[in-house]
PDB file of C-alpha atoms in Angstrom:
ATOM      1  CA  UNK A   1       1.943 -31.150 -30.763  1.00 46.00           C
ATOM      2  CA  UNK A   2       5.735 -31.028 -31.382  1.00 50.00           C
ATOM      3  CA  UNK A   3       8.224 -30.257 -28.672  1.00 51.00           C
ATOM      4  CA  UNK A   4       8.599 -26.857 -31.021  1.00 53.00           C
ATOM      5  CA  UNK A   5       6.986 -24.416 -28.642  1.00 47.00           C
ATOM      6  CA  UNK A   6       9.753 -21.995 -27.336  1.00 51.00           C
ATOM      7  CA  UNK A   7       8.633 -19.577 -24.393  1.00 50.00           C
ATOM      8  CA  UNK A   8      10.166 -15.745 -25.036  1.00 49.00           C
ATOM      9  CA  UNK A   9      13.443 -15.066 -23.856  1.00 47.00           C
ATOM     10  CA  UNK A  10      13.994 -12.108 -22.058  1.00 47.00           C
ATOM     11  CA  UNK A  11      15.965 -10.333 -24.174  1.00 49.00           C
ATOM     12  CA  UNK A  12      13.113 -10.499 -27.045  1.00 49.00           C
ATOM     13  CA  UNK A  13      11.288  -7.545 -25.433  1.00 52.00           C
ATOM     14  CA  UNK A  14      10.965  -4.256 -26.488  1.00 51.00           C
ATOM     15  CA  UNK A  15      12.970  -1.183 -25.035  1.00 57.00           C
ATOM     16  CA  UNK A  16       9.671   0.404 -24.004  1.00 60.00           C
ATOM     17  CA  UNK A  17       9.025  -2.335 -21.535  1.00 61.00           C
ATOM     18  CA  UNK A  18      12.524  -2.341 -20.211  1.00 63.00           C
ATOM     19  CA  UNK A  19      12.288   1.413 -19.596  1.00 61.00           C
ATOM     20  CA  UNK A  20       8.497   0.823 -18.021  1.00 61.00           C
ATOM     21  CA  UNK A  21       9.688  -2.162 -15.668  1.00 62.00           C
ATOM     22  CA  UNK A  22      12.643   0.036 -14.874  1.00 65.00           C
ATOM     23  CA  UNK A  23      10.593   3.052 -13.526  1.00 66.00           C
ATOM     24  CA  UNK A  24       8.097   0.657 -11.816  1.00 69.00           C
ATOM     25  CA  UNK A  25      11.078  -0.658 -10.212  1.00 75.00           C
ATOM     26  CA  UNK A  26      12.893   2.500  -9.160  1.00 83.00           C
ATOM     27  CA  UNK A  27      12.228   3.225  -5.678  1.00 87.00           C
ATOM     28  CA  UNK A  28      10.784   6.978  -4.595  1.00 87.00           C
ATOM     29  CA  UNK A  29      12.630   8.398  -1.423  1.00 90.00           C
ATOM     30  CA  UNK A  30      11.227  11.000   1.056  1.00 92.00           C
ATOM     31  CA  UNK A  31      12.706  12.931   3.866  1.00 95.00           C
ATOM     32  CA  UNK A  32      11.666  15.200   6.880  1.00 94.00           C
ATOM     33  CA  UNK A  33      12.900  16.814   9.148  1.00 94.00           C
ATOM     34  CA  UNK A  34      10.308  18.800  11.948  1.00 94.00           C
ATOM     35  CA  UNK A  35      11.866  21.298  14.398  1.00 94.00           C
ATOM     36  CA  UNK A  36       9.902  23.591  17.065  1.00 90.00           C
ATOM     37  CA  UNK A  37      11.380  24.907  19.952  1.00 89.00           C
ATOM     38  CA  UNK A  38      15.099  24.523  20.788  1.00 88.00           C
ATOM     39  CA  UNK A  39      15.326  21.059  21.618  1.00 90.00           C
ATOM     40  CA  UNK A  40      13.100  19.632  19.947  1.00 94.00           C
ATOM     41  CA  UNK A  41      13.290  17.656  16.502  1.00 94.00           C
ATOM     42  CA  UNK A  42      11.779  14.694  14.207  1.00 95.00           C
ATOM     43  CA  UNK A  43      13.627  13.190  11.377  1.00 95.00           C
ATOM     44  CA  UNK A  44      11.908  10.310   9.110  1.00 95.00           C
ATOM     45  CA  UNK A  45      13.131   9.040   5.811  1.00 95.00           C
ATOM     46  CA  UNK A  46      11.567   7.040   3.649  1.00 92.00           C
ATOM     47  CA  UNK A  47      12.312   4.546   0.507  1.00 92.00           C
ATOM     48  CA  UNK A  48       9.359   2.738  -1.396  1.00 92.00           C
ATOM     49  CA  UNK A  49       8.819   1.554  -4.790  1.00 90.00           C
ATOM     50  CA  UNK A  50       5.847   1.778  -7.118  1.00 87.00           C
ATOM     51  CA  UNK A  51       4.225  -1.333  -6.157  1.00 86.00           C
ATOM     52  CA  UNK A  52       5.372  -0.874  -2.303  1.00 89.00           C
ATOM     53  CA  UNK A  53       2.802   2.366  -2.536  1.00 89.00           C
ATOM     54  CA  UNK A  54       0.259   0.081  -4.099  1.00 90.00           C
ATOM     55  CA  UNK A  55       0.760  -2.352  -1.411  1.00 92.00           C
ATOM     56  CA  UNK A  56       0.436   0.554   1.318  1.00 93.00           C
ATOM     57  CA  UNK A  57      -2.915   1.986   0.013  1.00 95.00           C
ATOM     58  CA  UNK A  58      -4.309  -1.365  -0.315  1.00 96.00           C
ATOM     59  CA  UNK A  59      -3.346  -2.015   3.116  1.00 97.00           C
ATOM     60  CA  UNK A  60      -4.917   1.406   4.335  1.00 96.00           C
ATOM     61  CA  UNK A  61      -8.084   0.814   2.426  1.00 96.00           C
ATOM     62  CA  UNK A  62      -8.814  -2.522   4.318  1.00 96.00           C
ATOM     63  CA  UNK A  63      -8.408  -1.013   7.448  1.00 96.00           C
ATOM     64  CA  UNK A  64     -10.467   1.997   6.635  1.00 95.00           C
ATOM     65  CA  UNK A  65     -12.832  -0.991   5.808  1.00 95.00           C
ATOM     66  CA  UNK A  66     -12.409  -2.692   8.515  1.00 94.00           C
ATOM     67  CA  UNK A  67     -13.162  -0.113  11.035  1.00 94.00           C
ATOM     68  CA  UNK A  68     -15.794   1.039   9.150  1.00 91.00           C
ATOM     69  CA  UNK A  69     -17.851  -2.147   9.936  1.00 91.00           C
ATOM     70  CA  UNK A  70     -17.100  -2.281  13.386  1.00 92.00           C
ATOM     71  CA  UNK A  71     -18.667   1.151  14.071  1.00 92.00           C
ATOM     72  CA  UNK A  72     -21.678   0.093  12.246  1.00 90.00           C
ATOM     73  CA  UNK A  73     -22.408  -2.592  14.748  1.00 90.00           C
ATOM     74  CA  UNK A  74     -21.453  -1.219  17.607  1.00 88.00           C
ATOM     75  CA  UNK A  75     -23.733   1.194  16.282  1.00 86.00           C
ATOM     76  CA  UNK A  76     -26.414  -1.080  15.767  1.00 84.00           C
ATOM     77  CA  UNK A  77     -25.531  -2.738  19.085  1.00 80.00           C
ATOM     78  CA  UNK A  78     -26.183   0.575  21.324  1.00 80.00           C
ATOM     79  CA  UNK A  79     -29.570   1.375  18.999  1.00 76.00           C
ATOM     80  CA  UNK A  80     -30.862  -2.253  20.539  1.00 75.00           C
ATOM     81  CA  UNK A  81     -33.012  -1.879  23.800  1.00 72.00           C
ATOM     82  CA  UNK A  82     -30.738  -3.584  26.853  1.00 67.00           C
ATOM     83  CA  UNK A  83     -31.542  -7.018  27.314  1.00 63.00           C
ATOM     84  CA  UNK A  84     -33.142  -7.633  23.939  1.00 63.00           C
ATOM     85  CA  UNK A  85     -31.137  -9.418  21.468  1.00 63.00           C
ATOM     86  CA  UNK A  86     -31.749 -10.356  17.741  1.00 58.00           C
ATOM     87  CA  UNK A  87     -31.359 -13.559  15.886  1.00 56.00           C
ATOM     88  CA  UNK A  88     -30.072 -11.913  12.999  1.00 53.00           C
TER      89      UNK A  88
END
């Protein structure tokens, strides 16, 4: 094979995935602001972009994992008679 083989240049692709790497880009922003009493307030702000969410509930899920196995076996380890331990 020739050295004829050009990879695509950047500015070969369509509009429509300009536009689409342009919103997945394009960061979402969040504020709050909790008051009760007189002297008492929260404020949190927050900036994250499409795959920074994706990131966060990937990160969530593997905890939720996570903890979910550790309550099995301690579970499991209370169910066991005291003393008595398996080879499992």
């Amino acid at each position: 094979m020739t050295g004829d083989f050009q990879p695509h240049d950047a500015e070969l692709r369509a509009p429509a995935d300009e536009q689409a790497l342009s919103i997945l880009g394009a960061p979402q922003r969040a504020a709050l602001r909790l008051r009760w009493g007189e002297r008492s307030e929260a404020n949190a702000e927050v900036e994250v972009t499409p795959a920074g969410l994706l990131s966060i509930g990937g990160l969530v899920g593997m905890i939720l994992l996570g903890s979910a196995v550790i309550v099995r076996a301690a579970g499991q380890a209370r169910a066991r008679p005291a003393g008595k331990m398996n080879a499992d």
